[in-house]
PDB file of C-alpha atoms in Angstrom:
ATOM      1  CA  MET A 138       0.000   0.000   0.000  1.00  0.00           C
ATOM      2  CA  ASN A 139       1.027   3.576  -0.626  1.00  0.00           C
ATOM      3  CA  TYR A 140      -0.440   6.353   1.498  1.00  0.00           C
ATOM      4  CA  ILE A 141       1.375   9.328  -0.036  1.00  0.00           C
ATOM      5  CA  ASN A 142      -1.901  10.733  -1.422  1.00  0.00           C
ATOM      6  CA  ASN A 143      -3.372  10.603   2.085  1.00  0.00           C
ATOM      7  CA  LYS A 144      -0.357  12.526   3.367  1.00  0.00           C
ATOM      8  CA  ILE A 145      -0.824  15.206   0.697  1.00  0.00           C
ATOM      9  CA  GLU A 146      -4.539  15.499   1.474  1.00  0.00           C
ATOM     10  CA  LEU A 147      -3.874  15.642   5.224  1.00  0.00           C
ATOM     11  CA  GLU A 148      -1.378  18.475   4.834  1.00  0.00           C
ATOM     12  CA  LYS A 149      -3.575  20.385   2.372  1.00  0.00           C
ATOM     13  CA  ASN A 150      -7.055  19.965   3.867  1.00  0.00           C
ATOM     14  CA  GLY A 151      -6.349  18.955   7.474  1.00  0.00           C
ATOM     15  CA  TYR A 152      -7.947  15.517   7.117  1.00  0.00           C
ATOM     16  CA  SER A 153      -8.013  12.402   4.947  1.00  0.00           C
ATOM     17  CA  VAL A 154     -10.132   9.233   4.911  1.00  0.00           C
ATOM     18  CA  LEU A 155      -8.917   5.778   3.958  1.00  0.00           C
ATOM     19  CA  ALA A 156     -10.482   2.314   3.864  1.00  0.00           C
ATOM     20  CA  ASP A 157      -9.289  -1.218   4.585  1.00  0.00           C
ATOM     21  CA  LEU A 158      -6.714  -0.470   7.264  1.00  0.00           C
ATOM     22  CA  TYR A 159      -8.053  -3.482   9.178  1.00  0.00           C
ATOM     23  CA  SER A 160      -9.901  -6.575   7.967  1.00  0.00           C
ATOM     24  CA  ASP A 161     -13.228  -7.652   9.518  1.00  0.00           C
ATOM     25  CA  SER A 162     -11.320 -10.354  11.380  1.00  0.00           C
ATOM     26  CA  GLU A 163      -8.836  -7.832  12.781  1.00  0.00           C
ATOM     27  CA  VAL A 164     -11.677  -5.543  13.880  1.00  0.00           C
ATOM     28  CA  SER A 165     -13.331  -8.466  15.685  1.00  0.00           C
ATOM     29  CA  GLN A 166     -10.071  -9.298  17.466  1.00  0.00           C
ATOM     30  CA  ILE A 167      -9.656  -5.672  18.566  1.00  0.00           C
ATOM     31  CA  LEU A 168     -13.205  -5.520  19.928  1.00  0.00           C
ATOM     32  CA  ASP A 169     -12.838  -8.867  21.701  1.00  0.00           C
ATOM     33  CA  CYS A 170      -9.608  -7.687  23.304  1.00  0.00           C
ATOM     34  CA  ILE A 171     -11.295  -4.535  24.625  1.00  0.00           C
ATOM     35  CA  GLU A 172     -14.462  -6.267  25.800  1.00  0.00           C
ATOM     36  CA  ASN A 173     -12.574  -9.032  27.616  1.00  0.00           C
ATOM     37  CA  ASN A 174     -10.492  -6.524  29.562  1.00  0.00           C
ATOM     38  CA  GLU A 175     -11.327  -5.542  33.132  1.00  0.00           C
ATOM     39  CA  GLN A 176     -13.063  -2.180  32.991  1.00  0.00           C
ATOM     40  CA  SER A 177     -12.487  -0.294  36.227  1.00  0.00           C
ATOM     41  CA  GLY A 178     -10.490   2.691  37.495  1.00  0.00           C
ATOM     42  CA  ASN A 179     -10.071   6.347  36.556  1.00  0.00           C
ATOM     43  CA  SER A 180      -9.238   5.575  32.928  1.00  0.00           C
ATOM     44  CA  PHE A 181     -12.691   4.118  32.288  1.00  0.00           C
ATOM     45  CA  MET A 182     -15.713   6.358  31.800  1.00  0.00           C
ATOM     46  CA  LYS A 183     -19.204   4.999  31.282  1.00  0.00           C
ATOM     47  CA  THR A 184     -22.479   6.881  30.894  1.00  0.00           C
ATOM     48  CA  LYS A 185     -25.642   6.146  28.923  1.00  0.00           C
ATOM     49  CA  ASP A 186     -24.251   8.276  26.088  1.00  0.00           C
ATOM     50  CA  LEU A 187     -20.592   7.285  26.042  1.00  0.00           C
ATOM     51  CA  PHE A 188     -18.137   4.617  27.090  1.00  0.00           C
ATOM     52  CA  ALA A 189     -14.464   5.559  26.915  1.00  0.00           C
ATOM     53  CA  ILE A 190     -11.097   4.104  27.916  1.00  0.00           C
ATOM     54  CA  ARG A 191      -8.248   6.581  28.344  1.00  0.00           C
ATOM     55  CA  GLN A 192      -4.586   5.497  28.251  1.00  0.00           C
ATOM     56  CA  LEU A 193      -5.799   2.582  26.158  1.00  0.00           C
ATOM     57  CA  ILE A 194      -2.440   0.879  25.573  1.00  0.00           C
ATOM     58  CA  LYS A 195      -1.569   1.019  29.279  1.00  0.00           C
ATOM     59  CA  ASN A 196      -4.940  -0.406  30.270  1.00  0.00           C
ATOM     60  CA  VAL A 197      -5.294  -2.929  27.428  1.00  0.00           C
ATOM     61  CA  PRO A 198      -1.671  -3.737  26.509  1.00  0.00           C
ATOM     62  CA  ASP A 199      -2.628  -6.748  24.375  1.00  0.00           C
ATOM     63  CA  LEU A 200      -4.067  -4.303  21.845  1.00  0.00           C
ATOM     64  CA  THR A 201      -0.610  -3.150  20.764  1.00  0.00           C
ATOM     65  CA  SER A 202       0.103  -6.011  18.366  1.00  0.00           C
ATOM     66  CA  LEU A 203      -3.452  -5.883  16.983  1.00  0.00           C
ATOM     67  CA  LEU A 204      -3.444  -2.134  16.290  1.00  0.00           C
ATOM     68  CA  PHE A 205       0.054  -1.894  14.860  1.00  0.00           C
ATOM     69  CA  ASN A 206      -0.478  -4.183  11.907  1.00  0.00           C
ATOM     70  CA  LYS A 207       1.549  -3.938   8.722  1.00  0.00           C
ATOM     71  CA  LYS A 208      -0.780  -1.363   7.135  1.00  0.00           C
ATOM     72  CA  LEU A 209      -0.726   1.031  10.104  1.00  0.00           C
ATOM     73  CA  ILE A 210       3.062   0.878  10.264  1.00  0.00           C
ATOM     74  CA  GLU A 211       3.279   1.581   6.504  1.00  0.00           C
ATOM     75  CA  LEU A 212       0.820   4.450   6.906  1.00  0.00           C
ATOM     76  CA  LEU A 213       2.888   6.067   9.659  1.00  0.00           C
ATOM     77  CA  SER A 214       6.042   5.607   7.591  1.00  0.00           C
ATOM     78  CA  ASP A 215       4.438   7.316   4.589  1.00  0.00           C
ATOM     79  CA  LEU A 216       3.018  10.181   6.660  1.00  0.00           C
ATOM     80  CA  SER A 217       6.402  11.313   7.959  1.00  0.00           C
ATOM     81  CA  GLU A 218      10.100  10.633   7.599  1.00  0.00           C
ATOM     82  CA  SER A 219      10.577  11.743  11.219  1.00  0.00           C
ATOM     83  CA  GLN A 220      10.529   9.366  14.177  1.00  0.00           C
ATOM     84  CA  TYR A 221       7.004   9.675  15.503  1.00  0.00           C
ATOM     85  CA  PHE A 222       5.733   8.015  18.677  1.00  0.00           C
ATOM     86  CA  LEU A 223       2.289   7.435  20.186  1.00  0.00           C
ATOM     87  CA  THR A 224       1.247  10.107  22.705  1.00  0.00           C
ATOM     88  CA  LYS A 225      -2.432   9.369  23.252  1.00  0.00           C
ATOM     89  CA  ALA A 226      -4.746   6.385  22.791  1.00  0.00           C
ATOM     90  CA  ILE A 227      -8.462   6.496  23.652  1.00  0.00           C
ATOM     91  CA  TYR A 228     -11.321   4.124  22.894  1.00  0.00           C
ATOM     92  CA  PHE A 229     -14.754   5.690  22.326  1.00  0.00           C
ATOM     93  CA  ASP A 230     -18.017   3.766  22.134  1.00  0.00           C
ATOM     94  CA  LYS A 231     -20.924   5.971  21.128  1.00  0.00           C
ATOM     95  CA  PRO A 232     -23.916   3.675  21.869  1.00  0.00           C
ATOM     96  CA  SER A 233     -26.715   3.312  19.345  1.00  0.00           C
ATOM     97  CA  GLU A 234     -29.155   5.203  21.576  1.00  0.00           C
ATOM     98  CA  SER A 235     -26.733   8.051  22.281  1.00  0.00           C
ATOM     99  CA  ASN A 236     -27.899  11.655  22.103  1.00  0.00           C
ATOM    100  CA  TRP A 237     -24.375  12.994  22.593  1.00  0.00           C
ATOM    101  CA  PHE A 238     -23.015  15.575  20.168  1.00  0.00           C
ATOM    102  CA  VAL A 239     -19.916  17.767  20.055  1.00  0.00           C
ATOM    103  CA  ALA A 240     -19.833  21.343  18.739  1.00  0.00           C
ATOM    104  CA  TYR A 241     -17.070  22.632  16.488  1.00  0.00           C
ATOM    105  CA  HIS A 242     -13.690  22.772  18.230  1.00  0.00           C
ATOM    106  CA  GLN A 243      -9.964  22.132  17.836  1.00  0.00           C
ATOM    107  CA  ASP A 244      -8.018  19.574  19.890  1.00  0.00           C
ATOM    108  CA  LEU A 245      -5.728  21.912  21.809  1.00  0.00           C
ATOM    109  CA  SER A 246      -4.808  19.844  24.881  1.00  0.00           C
ATOM    110  CA  ILE A 247      -2.160  17.160  25.351  1.00  0.00           C
ATOM    111  CA  SER A 248      -1.784  14.800  28.315  1.00  0.00           C
ATOM    112  CA  VAL A 249       1.348  15.208  30.450  1.00  0.00           C
ATOM    113  CA  ASP A 250       2.847  13.553  33.520  1.00  0.00           C
ATOM    114  CA  ARG A 251       2.827  16.587  35.875  1.00  0.00           C
ATOM    115  CA  LYS A 252       2.041  20.282  36.187  1.00  0.00           C
ATOM    116  CA  ALA A 253       4.829  22.840  35.718  1.00  0.00           C
ATOM    117  CA  ASP A 254       4.959  26.602  35.304  1.00  0.00           C
ATOM    118  CA  LEU A 255       6.462  26.926  31.839  1.00  0.00           C
ATOM    119  CA  GLU A 256       6.329  29.544  29.108  1.00  0.00           C
ATOM    120  CA  ASN A 257       3.974  28.664  26.225  1.00  0.00           C
ATOM    121  CA  TYR A 258       2.197  25.944  28.226  1.00  0.00           C
ATOM    122  CA  SER A 259      -1.260  27.177  29.242  1.00  0.00           C
ATOM    123  CA  ASN A 260      -4.879  26.289  30.071  1.00  0.00           C
ATOM    124  CA  TRP A 261      -4.044  23.537  32.539  1.00  0.00           C
ATOM    125  CA  THR A 262      -6.666  20.956  33.486  1.00  0.00           C
ATOM    126  CA  PHE A 263      -6.765  17.986  35.844  1.00  0.00           C
ATOM    127  CA  LYS A 264      -9.383  15.354  35.012  1.00  0.00           C
ATOM    128  CA  LYS A 265      -9.673  11.697  35.955  1.00  0.00           C
ATOM    129  CA  GLY A 266      -6.252  11.769  37.594  1.00  0.00           C
ATOM    130  CA  GLN A 267      -4.313  13.198  34.655  1.00  0.00           C
ATOM    131  CA  TYR A 268      -3.004  16.628  33.668  1.00  0.00           C
ATOM    132  CA  GLY A 269      -3.829  18.308  30.385  1.00  0.00           C
ATOM    133  CA  VAL A 270      -2.230  21.422  28.948  1.00  0.00           C
ATOM    134  CA  GLN A 271      -2.197  23.470  25.759  1.00  0.00           C
ATOM    135  CA  PRO A 272       1.388  23.188  24.442  1.00  0.00           C
ATOM    136  CA  PRO A 273       3.345  25.435  22.059  1.00  0.00           C
ATOM    137  CA  ILE A 274       1.571  25.589  18.713  1.00  0.00           C
ATOM    138  CA  GLU A 275       4.446  23.832  16.910  1.00  0.00           C
ATOM    139  CA  ILE A 276       3.612  20.670  18.866  1.00  0.00           C
ATOM    140  CA  LEU A 277      -0.043  20.862  17.818  1.00  0.00           C
ATOM    141  CA  LYS A 278       0.890  21.498  14.194  1.00  0.00           C
ATOM    142  CA  ASP A 279       3.075  18.402  14.148  1.00  0.00           C
ATOM    143  CA  THR A 280       0.520  16.102  15.789  1.00  0.00           C
ATOM    144  CA  ILE A 281      -1.006  13.409  13.582  1.00  0.00           C
ATOM    145  CA  THR A 282      -4.359  11.987  14.700  1.00  0.00           C
ATOM    146  CA  ILE A 283      -5.518   8.620  13.376  1.00  0.00           C
ATOM    147  CA  ARG A 284      -9.101   7.615  14.192  1.00  0.00           C
ATOM    148  CA  ILE A 285      -9.624   3.893  13.617  1.00  0.00           C
ATOM    149  CA  HIS A 286     -13.278   3.064  12.922  1.00  0.00           C
ATOM    150  CA  LEU A 287     -14.561  -0.242  14.244  1.00  0.00           C
ATOM    151  CA  ASP A 288     -18.036   0.387  12.779  1.00  0.00           C
ATOM    152  CA  LYS A 289     -19.198   1.888   9.504  1.00  0.00           C
ATOM    153  CA  THR A 290     -19.749   5.544  10.323  1.00  0.00           C
ATOM    154  CA  ASP A 291     -21.798   8.062   8.376  1.00  0.00           C
ATOM    155  CA  LYS A 292     -23.695  11.292   9.023  1.00  0.00           C
ATOM    156  CA  ASN A 293     -26.433   9.364  10.851  1.00  0.00           C
ATOM    157  CA  ASN A 294     -24.238   7.848  13.585  1.00  0.00           C
ATOM    158  CA  GLY A 295     -21.801  10.582  14.464  1.00  0.00           C
ATOM    159  CA  ALA A 296     -19.266  10.786  11.640  1.00  0.00           C
ATOM    160  CA  LEU A 297     -16.979  13.761  12.200  1.00  0.00           C
ATOM    161  CA  LYS A 298     -17.740  16.965  10.336  1.00  0.00           C
ATOM    162  CA  VAL A 299     -14.732  19.120   9.480  1.00  0.00           C
ATOM    163  CA  ILE A 300     -13.981  22.540   8.027  1.00  0.00           C
ATOM    164  CA  PRO A 301     -11.371  21.860   5.300  1.00  0.00           C
ATOM    165  CA  LYS A 302      -8.143  23.870   5.508  1.00  0.00           C
ATOM    166  CA  SER A 303      -9.090  25.335   8.914  1.00  0.00           C
ATOM    167  CA  HIS A 304      -5.874  23.898  10.393  1.00  0.00           C
ATOM    168  CA  LEU A 305      -3.943  26.473   8.377  1.00  0.00           C
ATOM    169  CA  ASN A 306      -5.363  29.330  10.455  1.00  0.00           C
ATOM    170  CA  GLY A 307      -3.655  28.419  13.728  1.00  0.00           C
ATOM    171  CA  ILE A 308      -5.711  28.520  16.919  1.00  0.00           C
ATOM    172  CA  VAL A 309      -9.202  29.787  16.125  1.00  0.00           C
ATOM    173  CA  ARG A 310     -11.597  31.384  18.602  1.00  0.00           C
ATOM    174  CA  VAL A 311     -14.653  29.284  17.835  1.00  0.00           C
ATOM    175  CA  ASP A 312     -17.055  31.881  19.242  1.00  0.00           C
ATOM    176  CA  THR A 313     -15.920  34.412  16.629  1.00  0.00           C
ATOM    177  CA  LYS A 314     -17.207  32.203  13.790  1.00  0.00           C
ATOM    178  CA  ASP A 315     -14.186  33.266  11.770  1.00  0.00           C
ATOM    179  CA  TRP A 316     -14.736  30.352   9.419  1.00  0.00           C
ATOM    180  CA  ASN A 317     -17.258  29.248   6.837  1.00  0.00           C
ATOM    181  CA  ILE A 318     -19.727  26.509   7.817  1.00  0.00           C
ATOM    182  CA  GLU A 319     -20.706  26.210   4.143  1.00  0.00           C
ATOM    183  CA  ASN A 320     -17.421  24.416   3.507  1.00  0.00           C
ATOM    184  CA  GLU A 321     -18.318  21.673   5.997  1.00  0.00           C
ATOM    185  CA  PHE A 322     -17.414  18.123   4.971  1.00  0.00           C
ATOM    186  CA  VAL A 323     -18.703  14.913   6.604  1.00  0.00           C
ATOM    187  CA  CYS A 324     -15.992  12.256   6.955  1.00  0.00           C
ATOM    188  CA  GLU A 325     -17.837   8.994   6.398  1.00  0.00           C
ATOM    189  CA  VAL A 326     -15.604   5.992   7.123  1.00  0.00           C
ATOM    190  CA  GLU A 327     -16.053   2.302   6.382  1.00  0.00           C
ATOM    191  CA  LYS A 328     -15.639  -0.340   9.099  1.00  0.00           C
ATOM    192  CA  GLY A 329     -11.906  -1.057   9.397  1.00  0.00           C
ATOM    193  CA  GLY A 330     -11.031   2.260   7.791  1.00  0.00           C
ATOM    194  CA  ALA A 331      -9.529   5.354   9.357  1.00  0.00           C
ATOM    195  CA  MET A 332      -9.748   9.104   9.382  1.00  0.00           C
ATOM    196  CA  LEU A 333      -6.533  11.108   9.559  1.00  0.00           C
ATOM    197  CA  MET A 334      -6.711  14.575  11.042  1.00  0.00           C
ATOM    198  CA  LYS A 335      -4.659  17.543  12.183  1.00  0.00           C
ATOM    199  CA  PRO A 336      -5.770  18.586  15.698  1.00  0.00           C
ATOM    200  CA  LEU A 337      -6.074  22.239  14.607  1.00  0.00           C
ATOM    201  CA  THR A 338      -8.730  21.215  12.059  1.00  0.00           C
ATOM    202  CA  LEU A 339     -12.133  22.432  13.252  1.00  0.00           C
ATOM    203  CA  HIS A 340     -14.320  19.374  13.767  1.00  0.00           C
ATOM    204  CA  ALA A 341     -17.658  18.386  15.286  1.00  0.00           C
ATOM    205  CA  SER A 342     -20.076  15.452  15.419  1.00  0.00           C
ATOM    206  CA  ASN A 343     -23.845  15.107  15.499  1.00  0.00           C
ATOM    207  CA  ARG A 344     -26.115  12.905  17.557  1.00  0.00           C
ATOM    208  CA  THR A 345     -26.688   9.319  16.465  1.00  0.00           C
ATOM    209  CA  ILE A 346     -30.077   8.987  14.751  1.00  0.00           C
ATOM    210  CA  ASN A 347     -29.935   5.609  12.991  1.00  0.00           C
ATOM    211  CA  GLY A 348     -29.615   3.267  15.997  1.00  0.00           C
ATOM    212  CA  LYS A 349     -26.111   2.119  15.037  1.00  0.00           C
ATOM    213  CA  LYS A 350     -22.919   2.104  17.090  1.00  0.00           C
ATOM    214  CA  ARG A 351     -19.856   4.252  16.433  1.00  0.00           C
ATOM    215  CA  ARG A 352     -16.815   2.669  18.070  1.00  0.00           C
ATOM    216  CA  VAL A 353     -13.534   4.470  17.422  1.00  0.00           C
ATOM    217  CA  ILE A 354      -9.937   4.196  18.604  1.00  0.00           C
ATOM    218  CA  HIS A 355      -8.364   7.647  18.686  1.00  0.00           C
ATOM    219  CA  LEU A 356      -4.572   7.686  18.368  1.00  0.00           C
ATOM    220  CA  GLU A 357      -2.291  10.728  18.451  1.00  0.00           C
ATOM    221  CA  PHE A 358       1.328  10.727  17.321  1.00  0.00           C
ATOM    222  CA  ASN A 359       4.083  13.315  17.725  1.00  0.00           C
ATOM    223  CA  LYS A 360       7.835  13.703  17.264  1.00  0.00           C
ATOM    224  CA  HIS A 361       8.679  16.372  19.874  1.00  0.00           C
ATOM    225  CA  ASN A 362       9.988  16.074  23.394  1.00  0.00           C
ATOM    226  CA  LEU A 363       8.299  18.490  25.793  1.00  0.00           C
ATOM    227  CA  THR A 364      10.058  21.239  27.735  1.00  0.00           C
ATOM    228  CA  GLU A 365      11.611  19.760  30.874  1.00  0.00           C
ATOM    229  CA  PRO A 366      10.496  18.758  33.429  1.00  0.00           C
ATOM    230  CA  LEU A 367       7.329  17.896  31.462  1.00  0.00           C
ATOM    231  CA  ALA A 368       6.971  14.567  29.697  1.00  0.00           C
ATOM    232  CA  TRP A 369       4.164  13.009  27.698  1.00  0.00           C
ATOM    233  CA  LEU A 370       1.797  11.004  29.908  1.00  0.00           C
ATOM    234  CA  GLU A 371       1.816   8.348  27.202  1.00  0.00           C
ATOM    235  CA  HIS A 372       4.922   7.662  25.133  1.00  0.00           C
ATOM    236  CA  TYR A 373       5.105   4.491  23.081  1.00  0.00           C
ATOM    237  CA  GLY A 374       7.675   3.904  20.388  1.00  0.00           C
ATOM    238  CA  ILE A 375       6.614   2.480  17.044  1.00  0.00           C
ATOM    239  CA  LYS A 376       8.302  -0.599  15.697  1.00  0.00           C
ATOM    240  CA  THR A 377       9.258  -0.437  12.049  1.00  0.00           C
ATOM    241  CA  SER A 378       8.164  -3.923  11.021  1.00  0.00           C
ATOM    242  CA  THR A 379       5.568  -6.536  11.980  1.00  0.00           C
TER     243      THR A 379
END
């Protein structure tokens, strides 16, 4: 496989969609691995509208070999010549009866191991036992998000909507509406496919209205070390072959 066109589209538009990253069998193995794992502790969140697992690799380590198949490794290799590593892994299950929606926003926070008073690190949070912070913009610009879809996802069950090229405008104050909703694009993804995204791309999702699930594994990759004494809360190297 060659993913150079996806790289070009990601850099130009702030997103790209691809199919067949995982076979139906691989998707089933991933779901079985998650469902058979003990689900307790701060990293697990469950409501009627959402089930999520934060620090997914730490909490479900057997997923590593299933997620990093040959195609994902080739994709990461094609996306960048730099040595990227995994900095965030979350599992989202948007149940079929969910009425949960997310308004337009950018992903401006990273997860770190501690709090420190540092220049260009702002908007600190502390949720579910972990620190979040908005890092220097260069780190956000160089983040690559890969959303692995474990169900077919379209506009009726919460596919992400994006504003193409909005990542080129830096950090946007969403309340100013300094962007054009008419350019909105719905990223429909097949089961086993993936959506690539820049975190500065404005994105949103609607409520589920067709009674179908939307299970997604959200992975973020970066190549930068943080300003000491900060370190990424999650930091997993990527092997170069399966």
